[in-house]
């Protein structure tokens, strides 16, 4: 898949967020990167402080990174890839809202 097409799927995932979640996003960047420096199996990462948590002065804005290569390798079917991009974006944004891994598993996003 072309980089631009992958990025379009990430934008679509953001556009499809429920209104209450979309309105709650403040000072968080969502970026596409080739792969995580932490390992090739990682699909996405949240960096920063969850919303509502005290942020130290001078801290960078929160960031969600979605990793293109691992997602494309794990999900070669275009429809499944698009679905997994959505799941990854939602999973990482959930961390921004302070939802932990255990709760994400209960919700089916892990």
mmCIF file of C-alpha atoms in Angstrom, residues 3 18 21-22 25 28 31 39-40 55 58-60 63 65-66 70 76 81 85 89 93 97 100 106 108:
data_model
loop_
_atom_site.group_PDB
_atom_site.id
_atom_site.type_symbol
_atom_site.label_atom_id
_atom_site.label_comp_id
_atom_site.label_asym_id
_atom_site.label_seq_id
_atom_site.Cartn_x
_atom_site.Cartn_y
_atom_site.Cartn_z
ATOM 1 C CA UNK A 3 2.197 5.730 2.110
ATOM 2 C CA UNK A 18 -17.563 9.349 17.909
ATOM 3 C CA UNK A 21 -14.228 11.371 21.697
ATOM 4 C CA UNK A 22 -13.249 13.688 18.851
ATOM 5 C CA UNK A 25 -8.884 15.365 21.785
ATOM 6 C CA UNK A 28 -2.536 15.296 20.669
ATOM 7 C CA UNK A 31 1.381 10.406 13.104
ATOM 8 C CA UNK A 39 10.289 -3.745 17.944
ATOM 9 C CA UNK A 40 8.768 -4.806 14.633
ATOM 10 C CA UNK A 55 1.506 17.716 32.469
ATOM 11 C CA UNK A 58 7.627 22.226 28.862
ATOM 12 C CA UNK A 59 6.324 18.705 28.137
ATOM 13 C CA UNK A 60 5.680 17.893 24.508
ATOM 14 C CA UNK A 63 1.458 11.750 20.404
ATOM 15 C CA UNK A 65 2.260 6.797 16.433
ATOM 16 C CA UNK A 66 0.738 4.261 14.030
ATOM 17 C CA UNK A 70 4.018 -4.000 10.970
ATOM 18 C CA UNK A 76 -2.136 -8.218 3.931
ATOM 19 C CA UNK A 81 -5.727 -3.768 7.191
ATOM 20 C CA UNK A 85 -5.687 0.632 11.409
ATOM 21 C CA UNK A 89 -5.868 4.333 16.328
ATOM 22 C CA UNK A 93 -6.235 7.172 21.719
ATOM 23 C CA UNK A 97 -8.077 9.164 27.709
ATOM 24 C CA UNK A 100 -5.502 1.003 30.620
ATOM 25 C CA UNK A 106 -12.474 -5.977 28.183
ATOM 26 C CA UNK A 108 -12.039 -5.883 22.706
#
